[in-house]
Amino acid sequence: MRTIFFEEYETGVERLSAGRTVTETDIVMHAGQTGDFYPHHMDAEWCRTQEFGQRIAHGTLVFSIGIGMTAGEINPEAFSYGYDRLRFVKPVFIGDTIRAKATIKEKREHPKRSGYGFVVELVEVLNQLGETVLVCEHLLMVRKRPQ
Amino acid sequence: MRTIFFEEYETGVERLSAGRTVTETDIVMHAGQTGDFYPHHMDAEWCRTQEFGQRIAHGTLVFSIGIGMTAGEINPEAFSYGYDRLRFVKPVFIGDTIRAKATIKEKREHPKRSGYGFVVELVEVLNQLGETVLVCEHLLMVRKRPQ
Amino acid sequence: MRTIFFEEYETGVERLSAGRTVTETDIVMHAGQTGDFYPHHMDAEWCRTQEFGQRIAHGTLVFSIGIGMTAGEINPEAFSYGYDRLRFVKPVFIGDTIRAKATIKEKREHPKRSGYGFVVELVEVLNQLGETVLVCEHLLMVRKRPQ
Amino acid sequence: MRTIFFEEYETGVERLSAGRTVTETDIVMHAGQTGDFYPHHMDAEWCRTQEFGQRIAHGTLVFSIGIGMTAGEINPEAFSYGYDRLRFVKPVFIGDTIRAKATIKEKREHPKRSGYGFVVELVEVLNQLGETVLVCEHLLMVRKRPQ
Amino acid sequence: MRTIFFEEYETGVERLSAGRTVTETDIVMHAGQTGDFYPHHMDAEWCRTQEFGQRIAHGTLVFSIGIGMTAGEINPEAFSYGYDRLRFVKPVFIGDTIRAKATIKEKREHPKRSGYGFVVELVEVLNQLGETVLVCEHLLMVRKRPQ
Amino acid sequence: MRTIFFEEYETGVERLSAGRTVTETDIVMHAGQTGDFYPHHMDAEWCRTQEFGQRIAHGTLVFSIGIGMTAGEINPEAFSYGYDRLRFVKPVFIGDTIRAKATIKEKREHPKRSGYGFVVELVEVLNQLGETVLVCEHLLMVRKRPQ
């Protein structure tokens, strides 16, 4: 754990995670965890007749793994407030290797609590071709340095 | 599968899923799937010293299960475009039972493609006390009825 | 949930599930769940020397998935009593896509309880070639309409 | 592996497996494997309002574990043909410890293939109180000793 | 369970397990269990640029499966004391089939407790080419026959 | 990734991981991964009659999690060579929270390859009472700084 106060976040700073190959196992386990057994993820025969020609990862799987990959050291002064503008830009197929890039995009005051500010982190999940497959903004509520 | 065109969605219509108890298994499996082993989810001893006094479910887990619970019949004319304003309103603890409520909140034209519209579905995840634990807006891009 | 009394079941009515591809993950997870690590399911080298030339899914796995695929809406007046004549007709290989067909085959009186009857549902699990791989009869004990 | 021909099976011979405690993990994993998220297995709140007052294991889970527990040494001359009269006699709850008893119940000629016979093994799954929770007959097709 | 006292172990006696194919599922599950998502196991793209050209199984996975495969009948008089000289001799790739060979290598007196002795079992994990991929010595503390 | 050459390792340097609660899920999953369903881990009823009175975690599970917890940043110049003197000092029960401490204990020359040395890292797994439950020595083969 390492304490970072609101004042110390700098816009433009970015970090890139290690890569991870999305496997058939991940999709089967995610179907089992969420109960979403849609044929888009689970029926290779049906997928062959569709636009992409193969099974695709659940959006919630790509999001969960992508966010997991951005989890670095814990900052006890930061709280995950939510996500904005989560978009599934391209499909992720079995065997694709993804990594997550997180960039401090914006800092703003908390509208109601003066001891806090919001840090907006842009999260981009990229595949092995460098294409963006998912994008979202992570809202962190961060304590200001005590005065 | 059942085809529903843009014109047939009616704002205000809501559906409520069955309930599901969030278990320690779900949290351990989700940590394993995402690589997020933060002590908030995995270290019962440390959690005892924190505000909530116990382990809490990952935000991405509650989101993934919640969205999974809203997955009903497949509409081949609707595409999941993304999510807006995803917020983690209250923590979910081991043993809490959640259900998802989805309400058609808004319909709007697609700004660029005249054959499509956007349906905004408000998703609320509720616990056994009826409290909202997560909220988000699901954007569906839906084909209009061919003329 | 939707209440259906014994009188409302009609013989000959059938329903067909969505498809699901049986994966290596399913077999490995089922071995882990049941403790059945027989080489027929787990040892690709040994399987190469056998009749089928490859690993096959556990019978209990095909049965469990097949029955799971027939689970539709809950009828609170029906109870799963058991299964008869469960037969493994053909092997299921990794990559096969199965679906389940359930047909109301027979209705009969409960021999002892006059307020109930038995509904016999024939369950057939089919692969992507339309071949039957598993067949069984599901016995449902269903309440009669109160008079 | 140990070869046992049809002639060597003796009716009345029984074997009893080790015990295994059925856990919440088993139920959650089985729901994920089969897609059966019925509230009987997954919704502790709803179960509190029902006859048993708590979640129960899937029938297919008890069957799969029970059969897995009977799997001992492999007999290359025996083939699992199917199961008859599978009955769910009592519910299995989280924390129950089950074991499987297999008894050679009957031997009969194969109606069509003179080189084979059927061995009927009665499988009983017992809980920690010694109560039978599941019963079925396992049909083994076994080669006769070459002459 | 079968009681075997220290005196009954014979050096040179060996047993060979059944085989088991190491799958992508095993590696993904082991990463999830241990939190070790190193690219050596999880990033197929990065592995392509490395010496082995493909993902390799975790050392702890090969060890855990290998030891699991040596687990035969329980001897209530033997206690697993630890392991010595555990070495990862060759990488295990997805699709390799491993088996475990256990050989009683040595017996020695317990230095402090006269009622016990140590049995040293050499465990070798072999792949489908007969190559040793892992080796270790398992120390068993075994009770002597009561006099 | 961060390159650290043999010369830079300093004996006496230690690092302590975050904590992780060992759950019933971990044990059930590890049994499923390894095929070790011994009653010590899986049969709560039998365990009640034994010395510890409850189920204990597999030794290979505590080892795998403990080693996983020591995995920090990747050093591309270090290779895991093996483990010595792995000992199971105390049982780990469901609900125990463990952490891993790794201490550079010793450096020695590689007997045959002059460009490498061995770094011996003492790994201790501690429970929530600060008791050592597992200890081992991790052998790292590390490249020397090129001259």
PDB file of C-alpha atoms in Angstrom, chain E residues 2-57:
ATOM      1  CA  ARG E   2      -4.599 -49.527   4.751  1.00  0.00           C
ATOM      2  CA  THR E   3      -2.104 -49.465   7.583  1.00  0.00           C
ATOM      3  CA  ILE E   4       1.533 -49.864   6.562  1.00  0.00           C
ATOM      4  CA  PHE E   5       4.176 -49.593   9.264  1.00  0.00           C
ATOM      5  CA  PHE E   6       7.710 -48.307   8.736  1.00  0.00           C
ATOM      6  CA  GLU E   7       9.113 -51.829   8.708  1.00  0.00           C
ATOM      7  CA  GLU E   8       6.991 -52.807   5.710  1.00  0.00           C
ATOM      8  CA  TYR E   9       8.294 -50.194   3.278  1.00  0.00           C
ATOM      9  CA  GLU E  10      10.877 -51.710   0.931  1.00  0.00           C
ATOM     10  CA  THR E  11      13.434 -49.626  -0.864  1.00  0.00           C
ATOM     11  CA  GLY E  12      13.328 -49.989  -4.614  1.00  0.00           C
ATOM     12  CA  VAL E  13       9.592 -50.552  -4.806  1.00  0.00           C
ATOM     13  CA  GLU E  14       8.074 -48.231  -7.365  1.00  0.00           C
ATOM     14  CA  ARG E  15       4.616 -47.312  -8.616  1.00  0.00           C
ATOM     15  CA  LEU E  16       3.592 -45.414 -11.725  1.00  0.00           C
ATOM     16  CA  SER E  17       0.446 -43.292 -11.953  1.00  0.00           C
ATOM     17  CA  ALA E  18      -2.013 -43.015 -14.817  1.00  0.00           C
ATOM     18  CA  GLY E  19      -1.322 -40.208 -17.272  1.00  0.00           C
ATOM     19  CA  ARG E  20      -2.914 -36.797 -17.413  1.00  0.00           C
ATOM     20  CA  THR E  21      -2.757 -34.195 -20.126  1.00  0.00           C
ATOM     21  CA  VAL E  22      -1.886 -30.731 -18.854  1.00  0.00           C
ATOM     22  CA  THR E  23      -4.378 -28.317 -20.416  1.00  0.00           C
ATOM     23  CA  GLU E  24      -4.708 -24.587 -20.898  1.00  0.00           C
ATOM     24  CA  THR E  25      -7.548 -24.869 -18.397  1.00  0.00           C
ATOM     25  CA  ASP E  26      -5.168 -26.197 -15.744  1.00  0.00           C
ATOM     26  CA  ILE E  27      -2.823 -23.265 -16.239  1.00  0.00           C
ATOM     27  CA  VAL E  28      -5.581 -20.653 -16.210  1.00  0.00           C
ATOM     28  CA  MET E  29      -7.116 -22.210 -13.092  1.00  0.00           C
ATOM     29  CA  HIS E  30      -3.749 -22.384 -11.352  1.00  0.00           C
ATOM     30  CA  ALA E  31      -3.027 -18.738 -12.137  1.00  0.00           C
ATOM     31  CA  GLY E  32      -6.396 -17.954 -10.635  1.00  0.00           C
ATOM     32  CA  GLN E  33      -5.702 -20.044  -7.562  1.00  0.00           C
ATOM     33  CA  THR E  34      -2.228 -18.666  -6.876  1.00  0.00           C
ATOM     34  CA  GLY E  35      -2.421 -15.157  -8.290  1.00  0.00           C
ATOM     35  CA  ASP E  36       0.639 -15.844 -10.443  1.00  0.00           C
ATOM     36  CA  PHE E  37      -0.260 -14.305 -13.813  1.00  0.00           C
ATOM     37  CA  TYR E  38       3.317 -14.084 -15.067  1.00  0.00           C
ATOM     38  CA  PRO E  39       3.493 -13.818 -18.871  1.00  0.00           C
ATOM     39  CA  HIS E  40       5.391 -17.113 -18.987  1.00  0.00           C
ATOM     40  CA  HIS E  41       2.057 -18.807 -18.241  1.00  0.00           C
ATOM     41  CA  MET E  42      -0.522 -16.328 -19.468  1.00  0.00           C
ATOM     42  CA  ASP E  43       0.719 -14.319 -22.448  1.00  0.00           C
ATOM     43  CA  ALA E  44       0.979 -16.399 -25.613  1.00  0.00           C
ATOM     44  CA  GLU E  45       2.227 -13.419 -27.639  1.00  0.00           C
ATOM     45  CA  TRP E  46       5.123 -12.670 -25.339  1.00  0.00           C
ATOM     46  CA  CYS E  47       5.988 -16.367 -25.061  1.00  0.00           C
ATOM     47  CA  ARG E  48       6.352 -16.515 -28.840  1.00  0.00           C
ATOM     48  CA  THR E  49       9.330 -14.183 -28.484  1.00  0.00           C
ATOM     49  CA  GLN E  50      10.984 -16.272 -25.772  1.00  0.00           C
ATOM     50  CA  GLU E  51      13.188 -19.341 -25.725  1.00  0.00           C
ATOM     51  CA  PHE E  52      10.392 -21.938 -25.524  1.00  0.00           C
ATOM     52  CA  GLY E  53       8.086 -20.216 -27.986  1.00  0.00           C
ATOM     53  CA  GLN E  54       4.940 -21.031 -26.020  1.00  0.00           C
ATOM     54  CA  ARG E  55       3.305 -20.809 -22.588  1.00  0.00           C
ATOM     55  CA  ILE E  56       4.629 -23.124 -19.880  1.00  0.00           C
ATOM     56  CA  ALA E  57       2.916 -24.578 -16.840  1.00  0.00           C
TER      57      ALA E  57
END
